[in-house]
Tab-separated table of C-alpha atoms in Angstrom:
chain	number	residue	atom	x	y	z
A	1	UNK	CA	12.011	15.793	-12.663
A	2	UNK	CA	9.583	16.377	-9.817
A	3	UNK	CA	7.225	13.451	-9.315
A	4	UNK	CA	4.154	15.419	-10.362
A	5	UNK	CA	5.664	16.807	-13.582
A	6	UNK	CA	5.100	13.629	-15.586
A	7	UNK	CA	1.405	13.659	-14.662
A	8	UNK	CA	1.080	17.327	-15.595
A	9	UNK	CA	2.609	16.603	-18.995
A	10	UNK	CA	0.440	13.494	-19.395
A	11	UNK	CA	-2.731	15.488	-18.821
A	12	UNK	CA	-1.693	18.300	-21.151
A	13	UNK	CA	-0.846	15.845	-23.942
A	14	UNK	CA	-3.782	13.447	-23.512
A	15	UNK	CA	-6.536	15.801	-22.332
A	16	UNK	CA	-8.764	15.314	-25.369
A	17	UNK	CA	-8.495	11.541	-25.185
A	18	UNK	CA	-9.272	11.566	-21.448
A	19	UNK	CA	-12.381	13.676	-22.071
A	20	UNK	CA	-13.556	11.512	-24.967
A	21	UNK	CA	-13.713	8.381	-22.837
A	22	UNK	CA	-15.447	9.936	-19.812
A	23	UNK	CA	-18.894	11.283	-18.975
A	24	UNK	CA	-19.817	14.959	-18.621
A	25	UNK	CA	-20.150	15.005	-14.788
A	26	UNK	CA	-16.548	13.819	-14.474
A	27	UNK	CA	-15.245	16.088	-17.226
A	28	UNK	CA	-16.821	19.261	-15.905
A	29	UNK	CA	-14.559	19.255	-12.815
A	30	UNK	CA	-11.482	17.808	-14.489
A	31	UNK	CA	-9.689	20.999	-15.517
A	32	UNK	CA	-10.132	22.516	-12.075
A	33	UNK	CA	-8.697	19.366	-10.517
A	34	UNK	CA	-5.715	19.704	-12.865
A	35	UNK	CA	-5.144	23.309	-11.791
A	36	UNK	CA	-5.410	22.281	-8.122
A	37	UNK	CA	-2.911	19.479	-8.661
A	38	UNK	CA	-0.445	21.804	-10.382
A	39	UNK	CA	-0.759	24.328	-7.583
A	40	UNK	CA	-0.186	21.790	-4.796
A	41	UNK	CA	2.146	19.155	-6.149
A	42	UNK	CA	2.539	15.930	-4.224
A	43	UNK	CA	2.764	16.463	-0.458
A	44	UNK	CA	6.153	16.012	1.155
A	45	UNK	CA	6.688	14.311	4.487
A	46	UNK	CA	6.708	17.784	6.031
A	47	UNK	CA	2.944	17.898	5.526
A	48	UNK	CA	1.393	16.713	8.795
A	49	UNK	CA	-1.070	14.199	7.331
A	50	UNK	CA	1.588	12.657	5.068
A	51	UNK	CA	4.580	12.587	7.438
A	52	UNK	CA	4.801	8.778	7.597
A	53	UNK	CA	4.568	7.960	3.865
A	54	UNK	CA	6.753	9.367	1.080
A	55	UNK	CA	4.066	10.089	-1.517
A	56	UNK	CA	6.481	11.815	-3.885
A	57	UNK	CA	8.665	8.699	-4.065
A	58	UNK	CA	5.687	6.400	-4.663
A	59	UNK	CA	4.663	8.362	-7.754
A	60	UNK	CA	8.175	8.735	-9.219
A	61	UNK	CA	8.202	5.619	-11.453
A	62	UNK	CA	6.884	5.860	-14.992
A	63	UNK	CA	3.583	3.996	-14.709
A	64	UNK	CA	1.424	3.344	-17.726
A	65	UNK	CA	-2.155	4.667	-17.696
A	66	UNK	CA	-4.930	3.047	-19.738
A	67	UNK	CA	-6.292	6.333	-21.064
A	68	UNK	CA	-7.519	4.788	-24.312
A	69	UNK	CA	-9.646	2.326	-22.305
A	70	UNK	CA	-8.224	-0.848	-23.827
A	71	UNK	CA	-10.172	-3.937	-22.808
A	72	UNK	CA	-8.471	-6.167	-20.272
A	73	UNK	CA	-9.336	-9.850	-20.774
A	74	UNK	CA	-10.142	-11.454	-17.454
A	75	UNK	CA	-12.348	-14.235	-16.157
A	76	UNK	CA	-13.370	-12.792	-12.784
A	77	UNK	CA	-14.505	-16.116	-11.364
A	78	UNK	CA	-11.196	-17.701	-12.332
A	79	UNK	CA	-9.322	-14.834	-10.686
A	80	UNK	CA	-11.561	-14.667	-7.664
A	81	UNK	CA	-11.912	-18.273	-6.500
A	82	UNK	CA	-12.439	-17.547	-2.844
A	83	UNK	CA	-15.964	-16.147	-2.524
A	84	UNK	CA	-16.910	-16.118	1.139
A	85	UNK	CA	-19.198	-19.139	1.582
A	86	UNK	CA	-22.765	-18.605	2.789
A	87	UNK	CA	-22.333	-14.830	2.726
A	88	UNK	CA	-24.997	-14.614	0.000
A	89	UNK	CA	-23.732	-11.411	-1.551
A	90	UNK	CA	-24.657	-9.553	-4.696
A	91	UNK	CA	-21.321	-9.922	-6.464
A	92	UNK	CA	-19.825	-7.295	-8.809
A	93	UNK	CA	-16.409	-6.856	-10.396
A	94	UNK	CA	-14.236	-3.854	-11.210
A	95	UNK	CA	-11.241	-4.589	-13.452
A	96	UNK	CA	-8.634	-1.937	-12.669
A	97	UNK	CA	-10.902	1.130	-12.833
A	98	UNK	CA	-13.591	-0.191	-15.206
A	99	UNK	CA	-16.915	-1.650	-14.125
A	100	UNK	CA	-17.132	-5.203	-15.497
A	101	UNK	CA	-20.309	-5.320	-17.607
A	102	UNK	CA	-19.709	-8.765	-19.109
A	103	UNK	CA	-20.932	-10.681	-16.090
A	104	UNK	CA	-24.428	-10.449	-14.651
A	105	UNK	CA	-24.345	-9.856	-10.894
A	106	UNK	CA	-25.197	-12.624	-8.499
A	107	UNK	CA	-28.146	-11.655	-6.363
A	108	UNK	CA	-31.276	-9.582	-6.939
A	109	UNK	CA	-31.373	-5.970	-5.794
A	110	UNK	CA	-34.449	-4.148	-4.471
A	111	UNK	CA	-36.235	-1.829	-6.878
A	112	UNK	CA	-34.477	1.494	-7.352
A	113	UNK	CA	-31.089	0.346	-6.067
A	114	UNK	CA	-28.234	1.073	-8.475
A	115	UNK	CA	-24.858	-0.651	-8.638
A	116	UNK	CA	-23.092	0.163	-11.866
A	117	UNK	CA	-20.905	2.407	-13.977
A	118	UNK	CA	-20.996	6.157	-13.366
A	119	UNK	CA	-21.263	6.639	-17.131
A	120	UNK	CA	-24.767	5.205	-17.098
A	121	UNK	CA	-26.199	7.584	-14.467
A	122	UNK	CA	-24.968	11.111	-15.262
A	123	UNK	CA	-27.769	12.928	-13.392
A	124	UNK	CA	-27.075	11.134	-10.113
A	125	UNK	CA	-23.340	11.501	-10.485
A	126	UNK	CA	-23.477	15.241	-11.213
A	127	UNK	CA	-25.499	15.804	-8.029
A	128	UNK	CA	-22.890	14.285	-5.704
A	129	UNK	CA	-19.543	13.939	-7.509
A	130	UNK	CA	-16.622	15.810	-5.814
A	131	UNK	CA	-18.949	17.399	-3.257
A	132	UNK	CA	-16.947	15.727	-0.444
A	133	UNK	CA	-13.618	15.044	-2.149
A	134	UNK	CA	-12.277	18.573	-2.503
A	135	UNK	CA	-9.471	18.671	-5.058
A	136	UNK	CA	-8.140	21.906	-3.575
A	137	UNK	CA	-7.410	20.172	-0.266
A	138	UNK	CA	-5.559	17.015	-1.320
A	139	UNK	CA	-3.192	16.450	-4.243
A	140	UNK	CA	-3.882	12.710	-4.545
A	141	UNK	CA	-7.623	13.409	-4.738
A	142	UNK	CA	-6.920	16.072	-7.367
A	143	UNK	CA	-4.788	13.633	-9.394
A	144	UNK	CA	-7.470	10.961	-9.215
A	145	UNK	CA	-10.166	13.441	-10.267
A	146	UNK	CA	-8.205	14.718	-13.258
A	147	UNK	CA	-7.368	11.210	-14.569
A	148	UNK	CA	-10.318	8.989	-13.547
A	149	UNK	CA	-12.553	8.263	-16.560
A	150	UNK	CA	-15.218	6.106	-14.970
A	151	UNK	CA	-16.205	4.827	-11.571
A	152	UNK	CA	-18.589	2.714	-9.537
A	153	UNK	CA	-21.926	4.206	-8.456
A	154	UNK	CA	-23.915	2.686	-5.577
A	155	UNK	CA	-27.267	4.339	-4.921
A	156	UNK	CA	-29.903	3.286	-2.372
A	157	UNK	CA	-33.157	5.305	-2.506
A	158	UNK	CA	-35.137	6.543	0.473
A	159	UNK	CA	-36.255	3.918	3.035
A	160	UNK	CA	-34.922	0.973	0.982
A	161	UNK	CA	-33.084	-1.692	2.971
A	162	UNK	CA	-30.686	-3.886	1.014
A	163	UNK	CA	-30.672	-7.158	2.930
A	164	UNK	CA	-28.064	-8.852	0.754
A	165	UNK	CA	-24.557	-7.410	1.110
A	166	UNK	CA	-22.991	-5.830	-1.972
A	167	UNK	CA	-19.587	-7.381	-2.658
A	168	UNK	CA	-17.263	-5.595	-5.088
A	169	UNK	CA	-14.107	-7.354	-6.251
A	170	UNK	CA	-11.406	-4.946	-7.441
A	171	UNK	CA	-9.098	-6.877	-9.763
A	172	UNK	CA	-5.750	-5.475	-10.878
A	173	UNK	CA	-4.613	-6.794	-14.260
A	174	UNK	CA	-1.980	-5.362	-16.618
A	175	UNK	CA	-2.372	-7.341	-19.845
A	176	UNK	CA	-4.566	-5.604	-22.486
A	177	UNK	CA	-6.464	-7.602	-25.082
A	178	UNK	CA	-4.399	-8.342	-28.245
A	179	UNK	CA	-1.390	-6.666	-26.636
A	180	UNK	CA	2.006	-7.405	-28.155
A	181	UNK	CA	3.641	-7.114	-24.752
A	182	UNK	CA	2.684	-7.068	-21.119
A	183	UNK	CA	2.614	-3.609	-19.557
A	184	UNK	CA	5.317	-3.773	-16.832
A	185	UNK	CA	3.874	-1.045	-14.592
A	186	UNK	CA	0.281	0.155	-14.482
A	187	UNK	CA	-1.406	3.055	-12.738
A	188	UNK	CA	-5.106	2.694	-11.893
A	189	UNK	CA	-7.373	5.565	-10.821
A	190	UNK	CA	-10.413	4.047	-9.149
A	191	UNK	CA	-13.466	6.119	-8.210
A	192	UNK	CA	-16.456	5.128	-6.052
A	193	UNK	CA	-19.601	7.126	-5.258
A	194	UNK	CA	-21.998	5.798	-2.584
A	195	UNK	CA	-25.332	7.485	-1.883
A	196	UNK	CA	-27.545	6.121	0.910
A	197	UNK	CA	-30.686	8.209	1.153
A	198	UNK	CA	-32.845	8.876	4.213
A	199	UNK	CA	-33.855	5.724	6.098
A	200	UNK	CA	-31.956	3.405	3.720
A	201	UNK	CA	-29.559	0.641	4.733
A	202	UNK	CA	-26.749	-1.171	2.923
A	203	UNK	CA	-23.690	-3.304	3.686
A	204	UNK	CA	-20.739	-3.191	1.296
A	205	UNK	CA	-17.598	-5.286	1.049
A	206	UNK	CA	-14.687	-4.249	-1.195
A	207	UNK	CA	-11.989	-6.858	-1.849
A	208	UNK	CA	-8.731	-5.863	-3.578
A	209	UNK	CA	-6.850	-8.542	-5.514
A	210	UNK	CA	-4.013	-8.635	-8.080
A	211	UNK	CA	-4.249	-11.010	-11.044
A	212	UNK	CA	-0.801	-10.197	-12.451
A	213	UNK	CA	2.626	-10.296	-10.853
A	214	UNK	CA	3.306	-6.723	-11.955
A	215	UNK	CA	3.941	-3.343	-10.391
A	216	UNK	CA	0.670	-1.520	-9.737
A	217	UNK	CA	-0.053	1.956	-8.431
A	218	UNK	CA	-3.680	2.476	-7.417
A	219	UNK	CA	-5.253	5.751	-6.412
A	220	UNK	CA	-8.729	5.379	-4.992
A	221	UNK	CA	-11.275	7.996	-3.951
A	222	UNK	CA	-14.531	6.958	-2.255
A	223	UNK	CA	-17.279	9.469	-1.501
A	224	UNK	CA	-20.126	8.250	0.713
A	225	UNK	CA	-23.244	10.286	1.506
A	226	UNK	CA	-25.293	8.824	4.368
A	227	UNK	CA	-28.702	10.449	4.831
A	228	UNK	CA	-30.890	10.930	7.906
A	229	UNK	CA	-31.487	7.727	9.855
A	230	UNK	CA	-29.597	5.783	7.174
A	231	UNK	CA	-27.047	3.021	7.733
A	232	UNK	CA	-23.856	2.135	5.856
A	233	UNK	CA	-21.491	-0.734	6.702
A	234	UNK	CA	-18.322	-0.375	4.628
A	235	UNK	CA	-15.731	-3.150	4.747
A	236	UNK	CA	-12.448	-2.898	2.796
A	237	UNK	CA	-10.171	-5.943	2.531
A	238	UNK	CA	-6.792	-5.724	0.802
A	239	UNK	CA	-5.044	-8.928	-0.220
A	240	UNK	CA	-2.727	-8.102	-3.114
A	241	UNK	CA	1.074	-8.533	-3.248
A	242	UNK	CA	4.410	-6.840	-2.546
A	243	UNK	CA	4.457	-4.975	-5.882
A	244	UNK	CA	1.236	-3.110	-5.227
A	245	UNK	CA	1.076	0.517	-4.056
A	246	UNK	CA	-2.355	1.650	-2.897
A	247	UNK	CA	-3.248	5.233	-1.955
A	248	UNK	CA	-6.877	5.459	-0.868
A	249	UNK	CA	-8.872	8.499	0.278
A	250	UNK	CA	-12.325	7.878	1.776
A	251	UNK	CA	-14.748	10.745	2.447
A	252	UNK	CA	-17.946	10.132	4.436
A	253	UNK	CA	-20.673	12.607	5.368
A	254	UNK	CA	-23.289	11.637	7.971
A	255	UNK	CA	-26.656	13.307	8.483
A	256	UNK	CA	-28.916	13.225	11.551
A	257	UNK	CA	-29.231	9.858	13.371
A	258	UNK	CA	-27.228	8.024	10.707
A	259	UNK	CA	-24.983	5.048	11.447
A	260	UNK	CA	-21.698	4.142	9.760
A	261	UNK	CA	-19.308	1.259	10.325
A	262	UNK	CA	-15.997	1.502	8.465
A	263	UNK	CA	-13.646	-1.472	8.691
A	264	UNK	CA	-10.347	-1.639	6.792
A	265	UNK	CA	-8.253	-4.821	6.861
A	266	UNK	CA	-4.808	-5.191	5.284
A	267	UNK	CA	-3.723	-8.822	5.059
A	268	UNK	CA	-1.159	-8.606	2.272
A	269	UNK	CA	0.240	-5.629	0.375
A	270	UNK	CA	3.294	-3.683	-0.688
A	271	UNK	CA	2.757	-0.058	0.334
A	272	UNK	CA	-0.656	1.089	1.536
A	273	UNK	CA	-1.784	4.544	2.558
A	274	UNK	CA	-5.406	4.884	3.703
A	275	UNK	CA	-6.972	8.233	4.569
A	276	UNK	CA	-10.434	8.560	6.124
A	277	UNK	CA	-12.217	11.905	6.476
A	278	UNK	CA	-15.563	11.518	8.231
A	279	UNK	CA	-17.850	14.466	9.008
A	280	UNK	CA	-20.886	14.604	11.279
A	281	UNK	CA	-23.302	17.045	9.632
A	282	UNK	CA	-26.410	16.017	11.580
A	283	UNK	CA	-27.043	15.459	15.285
A	284	UNK	CA	-27.346	12.022	16.833
A	285	UNK	CA	-25.099	10.288	14.289
A	286	UNK	CA	-22.768	7.414	15.185
A	287	UNK	CA	-19.644	6.004	13.525
A	288	UNK	CA	-17.572	2.949	14.384
A	289	UNK	CA	-14.164	2.782	12.671
A	290	UNK	CA	-11.967	-0.304	12.872
A	291	UNK	CA	-8.644	-1.274	11.340
A	292	UNK	CA	-6.569	-4.455	11.312
A	293	UNK	CA	-3.075	-4.647	9.824
A	294	UNK	CA	-0.797	-7.671	9.475
A	295	UNK	CA	2.517	-6.822	7.837
A	296	UNK	CA	5.929	-8.430	7.509
A	297	UNK	CA	9.079	-8.287	5.381
A	298	UNK	CA	9.256	-4.655	4.128
A	299	UNK	CA	5.562	-3.926	3.851
A	300	UNK	CA	4.316	-0.456	4.751
A	301	UNK	CA	0.812	0.402	6.011
A	302	UNK	CA	-0.249	3.924	6.985
A	303	UNK	CA	-3.769	4.724	8.242
A	304	UNK	CA	-4.699	8.363	8.735
A	305	UNK	CA	-8.124	9.414	10.047
A	306	UNK	CA	-9.969	12.656	10.741
A	307	UNK	CA	-13.335	12.548	12.531
A	308	UNK	CA	-14.967	15.995	12.488
A	309	UNK	CA	-17.739	16.557	15.041
A	310	UNK	CA	-19.454	19.655	13.652
A	311	UNK	CA	-22.762	19.236	15.508
A	312	UNK	CA	-23.839	18.087	19.010
A	313	UNK	CA	-24.833	14.637	20.284
A	314	UNK	CA	-22.657	12.480	17.990
A	315	UNK	CA	-20.597	9.420	18.876
A	316	UNK	CA	-17.387	8.136	17.311
A	317	UNK	CA	-15.269	5.137	18.181
A	318	UNK	CA	-11.968	4.106	16.580
A	319	UNK	CA	-9.988	0.906	17.151
A	320	UNK	CA	-6.930	0.124	15.011
A	321	UNK	CA	-4.577	-2.791	15.662
A	322	UNK	CA	-1.278	-3.661	13.957
A	323	UNK	CA	0.971	-6.724	14.072
A	324	UNK	CA	4.344	-6.012	12.458
A	325	UNK	CA	7.108	-8.537	11.764
A	326	UNK	CA	10.537	-8.453	10.111
A	327	UNK	CA	11.213	-4.925	8.777
A	328	UNK	CA	7.603	-3.884	8.285
A	329	UNK	CA	6.569	-0.286	8.945
A	330	UNK	CA	3.203	0.754	10.335
A	331	UNK	CA	1.717	4.161	11.042
A	332	UNK	CA	-1.512	5.388	12.569
A	333	UNK	CA	-2.411	9.055	12.919
A	334	UNK	CA	-5.917	9.778	14.152
A	335	UNK	CA	-7.427	13.175	14.837
A	336	UNK	CA	-10.794	13.894	16.425
A	337	UNK	CA	-11.965	17.466	15.902
A	338	UNK	CA	-14.797	18.728	18.116
A	339	UNK	CA	-15.894	22.103	16.825
A	340	UNK	CA	-17.516	24.987	18.697
A	341	UNK	CA	-21.050	24.085	19.724
A	342	UNK	CA	-20.615	20.316	19.266
A	343	UNK	CA	-21.700	19.620	22.857
A	344	UNK	CA	-22.484	16.149	24.199
A	345	UNK	CA	-19.869	14.630	21.915
A	346	UNK	CA	-18.636	11.153	22.855
A	347	UNK	CA	-15.423	9.926	21.250
A	348	UNK	CA	-12.948	7.131	21.910
A	349	UNK	CA	-9.778	6.496	19.876
A	350	UNK	CA	-7.565	3.457	20.515
A	351	UNK	CA	-4.471	2.270	18.660
A	352	UNK	CA	-2.718	-0.896	19.862
A	353	UNK	CA	0.320	-2.426	18.177
A	354	UNK	CA	2.614	-5.435	18.383
A	355	UNK	CA	6.143	-5.413	16.952
A	356	UNK	CA	7.515	-8.929	16.668
A	357	UNK	CA	11.094	-7.873	15.878
A	358	UNK	CA	13.465	-5.072	16.810
A	359	UNK	CA	13.617	-4.027	13.146
A	360	UNK	CA	9.844	-3.450	12.798
A	361	UNK	CA	8.741	0.159	13.195
A	362	UNK	CA	5.418	1.583	14.382
A	363	UNK	CA	4.525	5.274	14.443
A	364	UNK	CA	1.405	6.293	16.324
A	365	UNK	CA	-0.088	9.746	16.774
A	366	UNK	CA	-3.591	9.957	18.327
A	367	UNK	CA	-4.865	13.529	18.623
A	368	UNK	CA	-7.848	15.337	20.153
A	369	UNK	CA	-8.729	18.901	19.187
A	370	UNK	CA	-11.681	20.098	21.264
A	371	UNK	CA	-13.472	23.458	21.214
A	372	UNK	CA	-16.526	22.472	23.297
A	373	UNK	CA	-16.704	22.033	27.051
A	374	UNK	CA	-19.428	19.387	27.512
A	375	UNK	CA	-17.812	16.362	25.901
A	376	UNK	CA	-16.532	12.911	26.767
A	377	UNK	CA	-13.427	12.197	24.708
A	378	UNK	CA	-10.452	9.908	25.253
A	379	UNK	CA	-7.593	8.465	23.260
A	380	UNK	CA	-4.718	6.070	23.806
A	381	UNK	CA	-2.023	4.088	22.042
A	382	UNK	CA	0.396	1.297	22.907
A	383	UNK	CA	3.374	-0.274	21.159
A	384	UNK	CA	4.835	-3.455	22.584
A	385	UNK	CA	5.841	-7.061	22.039
A	386	UNK	CA	4.199	-10.354	22.900
A	387	UNK	CA	3.844	-11.005	26.607
A	388	UNK	CA	6.798	-13.112	27.778
A	389	UNK	CA	4.865	-14.442	30.754
A	390	UNK	CA	2.039	-15.636	28.519
A	391	UNK	CA	4.509	-17.285	26.133
A	392	UNK	CA	6.226	-19.026	29.058
A	393	UNK	CA	2.875	-20.168	30.486
A	394	UNK	CA	1.829	-21.716	27.152
A	395	UNK	CA	5.181	-23.388	26.546
A	396	UNK	CA	5.028	-24.959	30.014
A	397	UNK	CA	1.886	-26.727	28.796
A	398	UNK	CA	3.508	-28.257	25.758
A	399	UNK	CA	2.739	-25.580	23.168
A	400	UNK	CA	5.648	-24.773	20.869
A	401	UNK	CA	7.018	-21.239	20.777
A	402	UNK	CA	5.848	-20.726	17.187
A	403	UNK	CA	2.332	-21.929	17.965
A	404	UNK	CA	2.177	-19.849	21.150
A	405	UNK	CA	3.146	-16.725	19.218
A	406	UNK	CA	0.495	-17.527	16.626
A	407	UNK	CA	-2.227	-17.928	19.252
A	408	UNK	CA	-1.358	-14.665	20.983
A	409	UNK	CA	-1.198	-12.718	17.725
A	410	UNK	CA	-4.531	-14.152	16.648
A	411	UNK	CA	-6.150	-13.200	19.923
A	412	UNK	CA	-4.737	-9.686	19.608
A	413	UNK	CA	-6.291	-8.868	16.206
A	414	UNK	CA	-9.497	-10.837	16.681
A	415	UNK	CA	-10.994	-7.970	18.674
A	416	UNK	CA	-11.214	-5.960	15.455
A	417	UNK	CA	-12.609	-8.803	13.367
A	418	UNK	CA	-15.223	-9.637	15.982
A	419	UNK	CA	-16.839	-6.235	15.431
A	420	UNK	CA	-17.893	-7.261	11.901
A	421	UNK	CA	-21.641	-7.666	11.555
A	422	UNK	CA	-21.451	-10.125	8.635
A	423	UNK	CA	-21.005	-13.416	10.463
A	424	UNK	CA	-19.789	-15.534	7.491
A	425	UNK	CA	-17.231	-12.855	6.631
A	426	UNK	CA	-16.155	-12.663	10.255
A	427	UNK	CA	-15.644	-16.423	10.444
A	428	UNK	CA	-13.803	-16.456	7.144
A	429	UNK	CA	-11.453	-13.691	8.242
A	430	UNK	CA	-10.564	-15.539	11.432
A	431	UNK	CA	-9.415	-18.374	9.178
A	432	UNK	CA	-7.563	-16.098	6.742
A	433	UNK	CA	-5.784	-14.245	9.544
A	434	UNK	CA	-4.503	-17.532	10.927
A	435	UNK	CA	-3.239	-18.502	7.458
A	436	UNK	CA	-1.585	-15.115	7.161
A	437	UNK	CA	0.273	-15.528	10.459
A	438	UNK	CA	1.408	-18.988	9.381
A	439	UNK	CA	2.812	-17.480	6.161
A	440	UNK	CA	0.566	-19.587	3.966
A	441	UNK	CA	-0.990	-16.698	2.005
A	442	UNK	CA	2.478	-15.716	0.784
A	443	UNK	CA	2.841	-19.069	-0.965
A	444	UNK	CA	-0.436	-18.958	-2.885
A	445	UNK	CA	-0.803	-17.801	-6.479
A	446	UNK	CA	-3.604	-16.033	-8.232
A	447	UNK	CA	-5.746	-14.183	-5.725
A	448	UNK	CA	-3.701	-15.573	-2.808
A	449	UNK	CA	-6.704	-16.294	-0.644
A	450	UNK	CA	-7.599	-19.915	-0.029
A	451	UNK	CA	-8.908	-21.868	-2.995
């Protein structure tokens, strides 16, 4: 059976149940997403943007889907014991793909700001939903759209500045309430819609954690609309386990003079595939995209980005760094598209990688596609090992080989972390990265971050 056939049959058999547990704005586009998914099927590795990750193989297993919306019992504060100290966030929880209503958020939001379930705000959702995430252009987005039954809505009205960062904890848990048995494998279809209107500002931190030692498959689609002179800082931190597969598609649209920072950090995972499509729709906009990956054993992390400069006078900067050990596999494919008329574009793309063993593999493919003549664009990539001269220098001064390697690896990835604007988060991540290099996060239970 082709990988997609089981999902086609699932939708045909459970369509009425899916519709009954979802809101109208999500249902109105669902059948079209199904038709788009049937027409495309999962992309093979022959498809350029999916050449480094076997999507068809990832979706082959028979994962359970919580279509009937069974309640998952979870104490979020017991699961998430590692809140970043002094960050002073407004804290929210999403259990699998359901907004957690049972806990009041920590932190007061300015008037008009919305952080909640899509079901509760149908008018807002219908205005923006699937306007960026085109189901006809990506099969994973189509699958997510046809199966997702709820999602997280974040809305910041015109000229409102949210001083306190919004922190969303995504918790994966496979044990339904009153269940006779534990579901061995669970598929989660997570949806996020972010709307930052003209002149508004917000900082968001998403943290992915796994509360069960089970096989999880997560599809995630984030759509972010950033209005004129608005600002969005979007941080995504994954710290799950080896049994987790995460396929995430992020779509961002920037209007005139807007500012976006997108930072994705993978500290612990199984297989991760992140796609970022960012479009400049208004002049004078700026985006800063950063990525940090630490992988060992047989972990797999694939970051794929497309920055589309459609208008003049926009600036983009990308910096992704990987440290790979054992038999880990990393991939980075970045494409900057400068369209006709997008003069005075400034773009820099950098991918730097360390492979600690001969068995580790890194694939890197930076690309520039330019159709304007007055631009300043550059790209570069490196793949190498730790500097032998630096290791020798440190060992001559009494530092052990293991500690010297740790110090050099830390220094290598810290450049990405230092770009974070949230100082407490930045300090915390320096500490967590060191623990990760020492192998200590592997030994923890629960959320695996420090308790």
